[in-house]
Amino acid sequence: MYDTIIIGAGLSGLAAGIRLAHYGQKVCILERHYTIGGLNSFYRMHGRDFDVGLHAVTNFTPKGTRRGPLATVLKRLQIEWDEFQLAPQVGSSVAFPGVKLRFTNDFKLLESEVARAFPTQIDGFRQLVAQLADYDQIDQAGYEGSAREVVSRFISDPLLVEMLFCPLMWYGNAREHDMDYGQFCIMFRSVFMEGFSRPFDGIRLILKILVKKFKASGGELRLRSGVQRIETDASRVQRIVLDNGDVVEGKNVLSSAGSFETLRMVNPPVSQTTVGEPGRLSFIETLSVLDRQPRDLGHDETIVFFNDHDKFEWCRPEDDLCDLRTGVICSPNNYAYRNNDGTPRDLEEGVMRITLLANHPRWVALSDEEYKDEKERWYQATLESATRFTPDFRPHVVATDMFTPRTIERFTWHTNGTVYGAPKKRLDGRTPYENLYLCGTDQGYVGIIGSMISGISLATHLLRP
Amino acid sequence: MSPEQIRQALLNILTRIVPDEDLSQLKDDLPFREQMELDSMDFLDIVMELRKQYRVQIPEEDYPHLATMGGAVTYLTPRMKDIQA
Ligand SMILES: Cc1cc2nc3c(=O)[nH]c(=O)nc-3n(C[C@H](O)[C@H](O)[C@H](O)COP(=O)(O)OP(=O)(O)OC[C@H]3O[C@@H](n4cnc5c(N)ncnc54)[C@H](O)[C@@H]3O)c2cc1C
């Protein structure tokens, strides 16, 4: 009998596991995949290392900073700041037709960019920022309100509204069209006010630190151990049944599989209204390895969030497999990496990653043959769209990879291939069962740092005497 | 453990939980929270470290005893006297 069974060895499950095991609980993480990481894993292909989902570790704050999500993660997991080897970004931008807002990890740049491009809006922008600072990330009062409504109270130019929403929705919004006000505040701080960073070795460095800590604290990790069913009585989980029929018992169950995905496993089944709606937003991602550093082609930006018309439309593309109008272009090379002696260091090869919104049902309806062809076609189309906002790097591509909503669902079991989960979040992690909790994406915290915060806060709840 | 050893044990725990704080000037009769940045999760972690390292259970209603170093040592002395340092 375990004290806590955790479903999923992604960032939230691992972070929760470390804390529970460190403070003496008997903990087991059950993971269906043969490896850890979930939505932010890593793999090796044709002799090259790739990250699944790492563009940027958001919430970057420099060493010695005591407040904020990164500091909380490090402190609660007893990890030193240096261990994550976070290199800050070089500089990013939001690019719309004819106007560009640049930002770095120094918020003053964004402020001056807004003042330059939208001189009539800067006072409203400053007032908005002041208001965001008051949002309480712990008590989360007012989380579900409309962020668009709040922002338009301060900013009257619709173009600036769209430009501010674009990166924040891209990096963490499960809802279509609008965004929960609380999520907007969290994302605004994590993207614009804190900032972007990346370890030289990518996400594998962070995952390896986490899994090592988890095991050193006495935690047990079982890979290839998918949960098939969660057997309950009227109010409590009784046991977990694995894909291979094995039964596992625990006093508490903490699931990072998603709220819809978790409640759907409950047996006897719960009503449709309890299960709720799964998210609808999924992505494709293309990876292009280049024969040189992107900056040698004149591209020195870390992330470019682009949108090719004035209105930013954040929703599932209904009429086609993907939406070419908006996307994210990430160059993992464009971080200020350093050697131990302080000299600059470059990733071995140039890489450009591009993300687009995609329609999951359309991608899964394709035959295997069509799927191969469509991948090829959309790879080309993605680069054509993105190179409107960057130098044309296509002649320098030496290797490629790509994943689709189908890939995401296949390796993470998130329904509809969602990355940010269901639109309705369960902020307290509670479910109708008193010993079944949710952490990760559907508790309302997304991203690398966010999902760890979620695991930490749920573990803390489970540790209270 | 003697009161002095308990004080040292608490200092060791604090060093892990708030590594950036200078603890050398810590005043025993002033609340921790007035001398360093300590949030409720930090506080809970101190309680849990005590449980993990010395198997002392501290019920929630007794937490106010732990507000100062002096109070904590007084509170813990009878509860930790049989522990080998
Ligand atoms: C392409 C892409 C780019 C991204 N870029 C960034 C970025 O740059 N910065 C950033 O901060 N975030 C980024 N993210 C988001 C970030 O990766 C996620 O928010 C975060 O990893 C979610 O962690 P989690 O623990 O909540 O969920 P997950 O990682 O999904 O963990 C859930 C785990 O549960 C397992 N599981 C599911 N069902 C079962 C079952 N029945 N039994 C057993 N195990 C099960 C899954 O296999 C998975 O390992 C990106 C994501 C993607 C896909």
mmCIF file of C-alpha atoms in Angstrom, chain A residues 115-422:
data_model
loop_
_atom_site.group_PDB
_atom_site.id
_atom_site.type_symbol
_atom_site.label_atom_id
_atom_site.label_comp_id
_atom_site.label_asym_id
_atom_site.label_seq_id
_atom_site.Cartn_x
_atom_site.Cartn_y
_atom_site.Cartn_z
ATOM 1 C CA ALA A 115 5.646 53.632 -25.916
ATOM 2 C CA ARG A 116 7.376 53.799 -29.295
ATOM 3 C CA ALA A 117 4.843 51.848 -31.363
ATOM 4 C CA PHE A 118 1.682 52.836 -29.464
ATOM 5 C CA PRO A 119 2.389 56.257 -27.903
ATOM 6 C CA THR A 120 -1.264 56.842 -26.994
ATOM 7 C CA GLN A 121 -1.470 53.544 -25.121
ATOM 8 C CA ILE A 122 1.518 53.638 -22.802
ATOM 9 C CA ASP A 123 -0.323 55.064 -19.788
ATOM 10 C CA GLY A 124 -3.009 52.420 -20.059
ATOM 11 C CA PHE A 125 -0.345 49.765 -20.474
ATOM 12 C CA ARG A 126 1.368 50.882 -17.263
ATOM 13 C CA GLN A 127 -1.941 50.850 -15.411
ATOM 14 C CA LEU A 128 -2.631 47.351 -16.666
ATOM 15 C CA VAL A 129 0.756 46.196 -15.414
ATOM 16 C CA ALA A 130 0.050 47.717 -12.013
ATOM 17 C CA GLN A 131 -3.271 45.910 -11.867
ATOM 18 C CA LEU A 132 -1.685 42.563 -12.797
ATOM 19 C CA ALA A 133 0.762 42.888 -9.960
ATOM 20 C CA ASP A 134 -2.177 42.745 -7.571
ATOM 21 C CA TYR A 135 -3.385 39.379 -8.783
ATOM 22 C CA ASP A 136 -2.787 36.843 -6.047
ATOM 23 C CA GLN A 137 -1.384 33.659 -7.485
ATOM 24 C CA ILE A 138 -2.067 31.753 -4.301
ATOM 25 C CA ASP A 139 -5.634 32.634 -3.501
ATOM 26 C CA GLN A 140 -6.565 33.023 -7.193
ATOM 27 C CA ALA A 141 -9.647 35.176 -6.615
ATOM 28 C CA GLY A 142 -11.196 36.201 -9.944
ATOM 29 C CA TYR A 143 -9.313 33.567 -11.959
ATOM 30 C CA GLU A 144 -12.072 32.800 -14.434
ATOM 31 C CA GLY A 145 -12.991 36.329 -15.508
ATOM 32 C CA SER A 146 -12.463 37.451 -19.114
ATOM 33 C CA ALA A 147 -8.934 38.716 -19.654
ATOM 34 C CA ARG A 148 -9.998 40.444 -22.875
ATOM 35 C CA GLU A 149 -12.528 42.479 -20.949
ATOM 36 C CA VAL A 150 -9.965 43.573 -18.360
ATOM 37 C CA VAL A 151 -7.266 44.393 -20.905
ATOM 38 C CA SER A 152 -9.612 46.413 -23.113
ATOM 39 C CA ARG A 153 -10.475 48.543 -20.095
ATOM 40 C CA PHE A 154 -6.867 49.781 -20.110
ATOM 41 C CA ILE A 155 -5.887 49.554 -23.761
ATOM 42 C CA SER A 156 -8.073 51.015 -26.474
ATOM 43 C CA ASP A 157 -6.019 50.150 -29.565
ATOM 44 C CA PRO A 158 -7.223 46.683 -30.638
ATOM 45 C CA LEU A 159 -3.929 45.947 -32.380
ATOM 46 C CA LEU A 160 -1.949 46.295 -29.159
ATOM 47 C CA VAL A 161 -4.496 44.124 -27.355
ATOM 48 C CA GLU A 162 -3.966 41.362 -29.932
ATOM 49 C CA MET A 163 -0.193 41.726 -29.810
ATOM 50 C CA LEU A 164 -0.120 41.317 -26.043
ATOM 51 C CA PHE A 165 -2.401 38.311 -26.096
ATOM 52 C CA CYS A 166 -0.520 36.533 -28.868
ATOM 53 C CA PRO A 167 2.526 35.256 -26.932
ATOM 54 C CA LEU A 168 0.563 34.684 -23.740
ATOM 55 C CA MET A 169 -2.076 32.559 -25.404
ATOM 56 C CA TRP A 170 0.589 30.715 -27.353
ATOM 57 C CA TYR A 171 2.464 29.812 -24.176
ATOM 58 C CA GLY A 172 -0.379 28.810 -21.972
ATOM 59 C CA ASN A 173 -4.025 29.219 -22.920
ATOM 60 C CA ALA A 174 -6.355 26.232 -23.057
ATOM 61 C CA ARG A 175 -9.419 28.352 -23.787
ATOM 62 C CA GLU A 176 -10.347 29.438 -27.295
ATOM 63 C CA HIS A 177 -10.696 33.155 -28.202
ATOM 64 C CA ASP A 178 -10.443 34.536 -24.670
ATOM 65 C CA MET A 179 -8.252 33.725 -21.682
ATOM 66 C CA ASP A 180 -9.018 33.289 -17.996
ATOM 67 C CA TYR A 181 -7.951 36.473 -16.223
ATOM 68 C CA GLY A 182 -5.849 34.559 -13.698
ATOM 69 C CA GLN A 183 -4.063 32.661 -16.424
ATOM 70 C CA PHE A 184 -3.406 35.940 -18.240
ATOM 71 C CA CYS A 185 -1.772 37.414 -15.132
ATOM 72 C CA ILE A 186 0.352 34.330 -14.563
ATOM 73 C CA MET A 187 1.464 34.209 -18.187
ATOM 74 C CA PHE A 188 2.088 37.958 -18.428
ATOM 75 C CA ARG A 189 4.459 37.753 -15.511
ATOM 76 C CA SER A 190 6.154 34.565 -16.618
ATOM 77 C CA VAL A 191 6.716 35.692 -20.240
ATOM 78 C CA PHE A 192 7.096 39.475 -20.139
ATOM 79 C CA MET A 193 8.164 40.341 -16.601
ATOM 80 C CA GLU A 194 10.339 37.346 -15.750
ATOM 81 C CA GLY A 195 11.419 35.928 -19.077
ATOM 82 C CA PHE A 196 12.952 33.136 -21.127
ATOM 83 C CA SER A 197 15.916 30.882 -20.504
ATOM 84 C CA ARG A 198 17.211 27.477 -21.518
ATOM 85 C CA PRO A 199 19.748 24.955 -20.263
ATOM 86 C CA PHE A 200 22.472 24.253 -22.810
ATOM 87 C CA ASP A 201 21.606 20.552 -22.692
ATOM 88 C CA GLY A 202 17.883 21.137 -22.982
ATOM 89 C CA ILE A 203 15.090 19.571 -20.990
ATOM 90 C CA ARG A 204 16.978 16.312 -20.414
ATOM 91 C CA LEU A 205 19.153 18.111 -17.871
ATOM 92 C CA ILE A 206 16.143 19.166 -15.812
ATOM 93 C CA LEU A 207 14.414 15.801 -16.110
ATOM 94 C CA LYS A 208 17.535 13.922 -15.083
ATOM 95 C CA ILE A 209 17.936 16.085 -11.994
ATOM 96 C CA LEU A 210 14.321 15.476 -11.060
ATOM 97 C CA VAL A 211 14.320 11.725 -11.559
ATOM 98 C CA LYS A 212 17.593 11.339 -9.680
ATOM 99 C CA LYS A 213 16.229 13.326 -6.757
ATOM 100 C CA PHE A 214 13.018 11.342 -6.768
ATOM 101 C CA LYS A 215 14.829 8.024 -6.622
ATOM 102 C CA ALA A 216 17.354 9.251 -4.057
ATOM 103 C CA SER A 217 14.442 10.197 -1.804
ATOM 104 C CA GLY A 218 13.155 6.651 -1.974
ATOM 105 C CA GLY A 219 10.512 7.127 -4.682
ATOM 106 C CA GLU A 220 9.625 4.324 -7.038
ATOM 107 C CA LEU A 221 9.227 4.943 -10.779
ATOM 108 C CA ARG A 222 7.470 2.380 -12.934
ATOM 109 C CA LEU A 223 7.698 2.955 -16.671
ATOM 110 C CA ARG A 224 5.521 1.064 -19.207
ATOM 111 C CA SER A 225 2.897 1.007 -16.472
ATOM 112 C CA GLY A 226 -0.167 2.708 -17.860
ATOM 113 C CA VAL A 227 -3.206 3.142 -15.673
ATOM 114 C CA GLN A 228 -6.239 1.548 -17.289
ATOM 115 C CA ARG A 229 -8.897 2.046 -14.620
ATOM 116 C CA ILE A 230 -9.397 3.855 -11.344
ATOM 117 C CA GLU A 231 -11.731 1.711 -9.250
ATOM 118 C CA THR A 232 -13.838 3.691 -6.812
ATOM 119 C CA ASP A 233 -16.687 3.389 -4.360
ATOM 120 C CA ALA A 234 -19.085 6.281 -3.837
ATOM 121 C CA SER A 235 -16.482 8.663 -2.431
ATOM 122 C CA ARG A 236 -13.017 7.134 -2.626
ATOM 123 C CA VAL A 237 -10.551 5.485 -4.951
ATOM 124 C CA GLN A 238 -10.100 1.876 -3.898
ATOM 125 C CA ARG A 239 -7.469 0.656 -6.317
ATOM 126 C CA ILE A 240 -5.720 1.318 -9.598
ATOM 127 C CA VAL A 241 -5.735 -1.248 -12.392
ATOM 128 C CA LEU A 242 -2.876 -1.130 -14.863
ATOM 129 C CA ASP A 243 -2.969 -1.872 -18.600
ATOM 130 C CA ASN A 244 -1.480 -5.301 -17.891
ATOM 131 C CA GLY A 245 -4.109 -6.067 -15.249
ATOM 132 C CA ASP A 246 -1.882 -5.512 -12.212
ATOM 133 C CA VAL A 247 -3.546 -3.862 -9.233
ATOM 134 C CA VAL A 248 -1.887 -1.068 -7.235
ATOM 135 C CA GLU A 249 -3.260 0.440 -4.045
ATOM 136 C CA GLY A 250 -2.595 3.782 -2.438
ATOM 137 C CA LYS A 251 -4.115 6.047 0.179
ATOM 138 C CA ASN A 252 -4.095 8.954 -2.254
ATOM 139 C CA VAL A 253 -3.931 9.170 -6.030
ATOM 140 C CA LEU A 254 -2.504 12.239 -7.773
ATOM 141 C CA SER A 255 -3.037 12.285 -11.520
ATOM 142 C CA SER A 256 -1.262 14.427 -14.105
ATOM 143 C CA ALA A 257 -3.009 12.731 -17.031
ATOM 144 C CA GLY A 258 -5.531 15.589 -17.373
ATOM 145 C CA SER A 259 -8.946 16.048 -15.751
ATOM 146 C CA PHE A 260 -11.011 14.618 -18.615
ATOM 147 C CA GLU A 261 -8.534 11.786 -19.159
ATOM 148 C CA THR A 262 -8.446 10.925 -15.452
ATOM 149 C CA LEU A 263 -12.161 11.050 -14.717
ATOM 150 C CA ARG A 264 -12.865 8.988 -17.808
ATOM 151 C CA MET A 265 -10.815 6.155 -16.258
ATOM 152 C CA VAL A 266 -12.976 6.095 -13.155
ATOM 153 C CA ASN A 267 -14.992 2.923 -12.712
ATOM 154 C CA PRO A 268 -17.947 2.749 -12.201
ATOM 155 C CA PRO A 269 -18.129 5.547 -14.787
ATOM 156 C CA VAL A 270 -19.072 9.058 -13.756
ATOM 157 C CA SER A 271 -21.492 11.314 -15.623
ATOM 158 C CA GLN A 272 -20.480 13.287 -18.669
ATOM 159 C CA THR A 273 -20.887 16.576 -16.792
ATOM 160 C CA THR A 274 -18.454 15.397 -14.119
ATOM 161 C CA VAL A 275 -15.905 14.292 -16.684
ATOM 162 C CA GLY A 276 -16.158 17.682 -18.373
ATOM 163 C CA GLU A 277 -14.939 18.722 -21.805
ATOM 164 C CA PRO A 278 -11.435 17.976 -23.093
ATOM 165 C CA GLY A 279 -9.450 20.795 -24.654
ATOM 166 C CA ARG A 280 -9.605 21.401 -28.415
ATOM 167 C CA LEU A 281 -6.292 23.062 -29.134
ATOM 168 C CA SER A 282 -3.397 21.118 -30.533
ATOM 169 C CA PHE A 283 -0.244 21.903 -32.465
ATOM 170 C CA ILE A 284 2.167 20.757 -35.069
ATOM 171 C CA GLU A 285 5.827 21.434 -34.577
ATOM 172 C CA THR A 286 8.523 21.377 -37.229
ATOM 173 C CA LEU A 287 12.209 21.066 -36.387
ATOM 174 C CA SER A 288 14.844 22.059 -38.899
ATOM 175 C CA VAL A 289 18.519 21.463 -38.267
ATOM 176 C CA LEU A 290 20.714 23.974 -40.084
ATOM 177 C CA ASP A 291 24.274 23.789 -41.382
ATOM 178 C CA ARG A 292 25.120 26.987 -39.466
ATOM 179 C CA GLN A 293 24.029 29.098 -36.522
ATOM 180 C CA PRO A 294 20.828 31.076 -37.204
ATOM 181 C CA ARG A 295 22.639 34.322 -36.408
ATOM 182 C CA ASP A 296 25.019 33.640 -39.303
ATOM 183 C CA LEU A 297 21.925 33.944 -41.477
ATOM 184 C CA GLY A 298 21.025 37.206 -39.785
ATOM 185 C CA HIS A 299 18.529 35.743 -37.341
ATOM 186 C CA ASP A 300 19.439 36.549 -33.753
ATOM 187 C CA GLU A 301 16.057 36.371 -32.045
ATOM 188 C CA THR A 302 15.188 33.705 -29.481
ATOM 189 C CA ILE A 303 11.429 33.454 -30.043
ATOM 190 C CA VAL A 304 9.256 35.200 -32.621
ATOM 191 C CA PHE A 305 5.492 35.087 -32.133
ATOM 192 C CA PHE A 306 4.027 35.968 -35.510
ATOM 193 C CA ASN A 307 0.562 36.774 -36.771
ATOM 194 C CA ASP A 308 0.020 37.837 -40.367
ATOM 195 C CA HIS A 309 -3.097 39.992 -39.938
ATOM 196 C CA ASP A 310 -4.346 42.452 -37.348
ATOM 197 C CA LYS A 311 -6.648 40.137 -35.463
ATOM 198 C CA PHE A 312 -5.129 37.268 -33.505
ATOM 199 C CA GLU A 313 -7.393 34.241 -33.674
ATOM 200 C CA TRP A 314 -6.738 31.655 -31.013
ATOM 201 C CA CYS A 315 -8.919 28.667 -31.876
ATOM 202 C CA ARG A 316 -8.864 25.295 -33.544
ATOM 203 C CA PRO A 317 -8.505 25.706 -37.315
ATOM 204 C CA GLU A 318 -11.769 24.191 -38.550
ATOM 205 C CA ASP A 319 -11.300 24.097 -42.305
ATOM 206 C CA ASP A 320 -7.845 22.700 -42.627
ATOM 207 C CA LEU A 321 -5.210 20.632 -40.863
ATOM 208 C CA CYS A 322 -3.330 23.692 -39.575
ATOM 209 C CA ASP A 323 -3.514 27.458 -39.418
ATOM 210 C CA LEU A 324 -0.628 29.144 -41.214
ATOM 211 C CA ARG A 325 -1.517 32.652 -40.098
ATOM 212 C CA THR A 326 0.016 32.578 -36.645
ATOM 213 C CA GLY A 327 2.872 30.635 -35.131
ATOM 214 C CA VAL A 328 5.917 30.549 -32.903
ATOM 215 C CA ILE A 329 9.468 30.448 -34.233
ATOM 216 C CA CYS A 330 12.085 29.361 -31.745
ATOM 217 C CA SER A 331 15.848 29.222 -32.164
ATOM 218 C CA PRO A 332 17.346 27.331 -29.245
ATOM 219 C CA ASN A 333 20.711 28.705 -30.375
ATOM 220 C CA ASN A 334 19.797 32.244 -29.443
ATOM 221 C CA TYR A 335 20.393 32.027 -25.724
ATOM 222 C CA ALA A 336 23.443 33.493 -24.024
ATOM 223 C CA TYR A 337 25.152 30.194 -23.189
ATOM 224 C CA ARG A 338 28.488 30.353 -21.391
ATOM 225 C CA ASN A 339 31.352 27.999 -20.727
ATOM 226 C CA ASN A 340 32.537 27.596 -17.143
ATOM 227 C CA ASP A 341 35.199 30.218 -17.755
ATOM 228 C CA GLY A 342 32.532 32.688 -18.888
ATOM 229 C CA THR A 343 33.316 32.626 -22.607
ATOM 230 C CA PRO A 344 30.354 32.354 -25.006
ATOM 231 C CA ARG A 345 29.322 28.909 -26.068
ATOM 232 C CA ASP A 346 27.261 27.804 -29.073
ATOM 233 C CA LEU A 347 25.022 24.812 -29.600
ATOM 234 C CA GLU A 348 26.730 22.482 -32.012
ATOM 235 C CA GLU A 349 24.154 22.936 -34.760
ATOM 236 C CA GLY A 350 21.624 25.530 -35.752
ATOM 237 C CA VAL A 351 17.987 24.670 -35.050
ATOM 238 C CA MET A 352 14.721 26.353 -35.962
ATOM 239 C CA ARG A 353 11.504 25.109 -34.375
ATOM 240 C CA ILE A 354 8.115 26.319 -35.569
ATOM 241 C CA THR A 355 4.750 25.664 -33.959
ATOM 242 C CA LEU A 356 1.331 26.089 -35.592
ATOM 243 C CA LEU A 357 -2.214 25.521 -34.370
ATOM 244 C CA ALA A 358 -3.601 22.247 -35.694
ATOM 245 C CA ASN A 359 -6.859 20.355 -35.964
ATOM 246 C CA HIS A 360 -6.597 17.037 -34.154
ATOM 247 C CA PRO A 361 -9.662 15.253 -35.621
ATOM 248 C CA ARG A 362 -8.485 16.028 -39.144
ATOM 249 C CA TRP A 363 -4.980 14.727 -38.466
ATOM 250 C CA VAL A 364 -6.213 11.465 -36.969
ATOM 251 C CA ALA A 365 -8.704 10.879 -39.788
ATOM 252 C CA LEU A 366 -5.888 10.579 -42.353
ATOM 253 C CA SER A 367 -4.785 7.191 -43.634
ATOM 254 C CA ASP A 368 -1.146 6.314 -42.999
ATOM 255 C CA GLU A 369 -0.282 7.149 -46.590
ATOM 256 C CA GLU A 370 -2.073 10.502 -46.473
ATOM 257 C CA TYR A 371 -0.532 11.250 -43.107
ATOM 258 C CA LYS A 372 2.975 10.926 -44.539
ATOM 259 C CA ASP A 373 2.135 13.157 -47.480
ATOM 260 C CA GLU A 374 0.402 15.772 -45.336
ATOM 261 C CA LYS A 375 3.342 15.931 -42.971
ATOM 262 C CA GLU A 376 5.644 16.650 -45.866
ATOM 263 C CA ARG A 377 3.249 19.215 -47.337
ATOM 264 C CA TRP A 378 2.739 21.025 -44.026
ATOM 265 C CA TYR A 379 6.417 21.015 -43.234
ATOM 266 C CA GLN A 380 7.014 22.983 -46.428
ATOM 267 C CA ALA A 381 4.017 25.255 -45.862
ATOM 268 C CA THR A 382 5.083 25.973 -42.278
ATOM 269 C CA LEU A 383 8.542 27.088 -43.347
ATOM 270 C CA GLU A 384 7.119 29.188 -46.133
ATOM 271 C CA SER A 385 4.827 30.946 -43.691
ATOM 272 C CA ALA A 386 7.454 31.432 -40.998
ATOM 273 C CA THR A 387 10.180 32.736 -43.286
ATOM 274 C CA ARG A 388 8.004 35.792 -43.900
ATOM 275 C CA PHE A 389 9.202 36.766 -40.413
ATOM 276 C CA THR A 390 12.793 35.467 -40.452
ATOM 277 C CA PRO A 391 15.595 35.233 -42.996
ATOM 278 C CA ASP A 392 14.995 32.351 -45.403
ATOM 279 C CA PHE A 393 16.884 29.496 -43.770
ATOM 280 C CA ARG A 394 15.485 26.801 -46.068
ATOM 281 C CA PRO A 395 18.609 26.373 -48.226
ATOM 282 C CA HIS A 396 20.552 25.498 -45.058
ATOM 283 C CA VAL A 397 18.363 22.727 -43.679
ATOM 284 C CA VAL A 398 20.299 19.484 -43.212
ATOM 285 C CA ALA A 399 17.828 17.425 -41.187
ATOM 286 C CA THR A 400 14.193 17.681 -40.181
ATOM 287 C CA ASP A 401 11.640 16.228 -37.869
ATOM 288 C CA MET A 402 8.035 17.060 -37.223
ATOM 289 C CA PHE A 403 5.257 16.115 -34.899
ATOM 290 C CA THR A 404 1.515 16.483 -35.112
ATOM 291 C CA PRO A 405 -1.539 16.234 -32.834
ATOM 292 C CA ARG A 406 -1.449 12.538 -33.575
ATOM 293 C CA THR A 407 2.088 12.251 -32.187
ATOM 294 C CA ILE A 408 1.221 14.206 -29.067
ATOM 295 C CA GLU A 409 -1.765 12.005 -28.297
ATOM 296 C CA ARG A 410 0.134 8.848 -29.082
ATOM 297 C CA PHE A 411 2.959 9.561 -26.640
ATOM 298 C CA THR A 412 1.226 11.512 -23.875
ATOM 299 C CA TRP A 413 -2.364 10.183 -24.039
ATOM 300 C CA HIS A 414 -3.778 13.692 -23.870
ATOM 301 C CA THR A 415 -7.183 13.570 -25.574
ATOM 302 C CA ASN A 416 -7.288 15.647 -28.775
ATOM 303 C CA GLY A 417 -3.518 16.007 -28.574
ATOM 304 C CA THR A 418 -3.955 18.985 -26.272
ATOM 305 C CA VAL A 419 -0.926 20.584 -24.721
ATOM 306 C CA TYR A 420 -2.644 23.028 -22.384
ATOM 307 C CA GLY A 421 -5.423 20.658 -21.357
ATOM 308 C CA ALA A 422 -9.076 21.319 -20.725
#
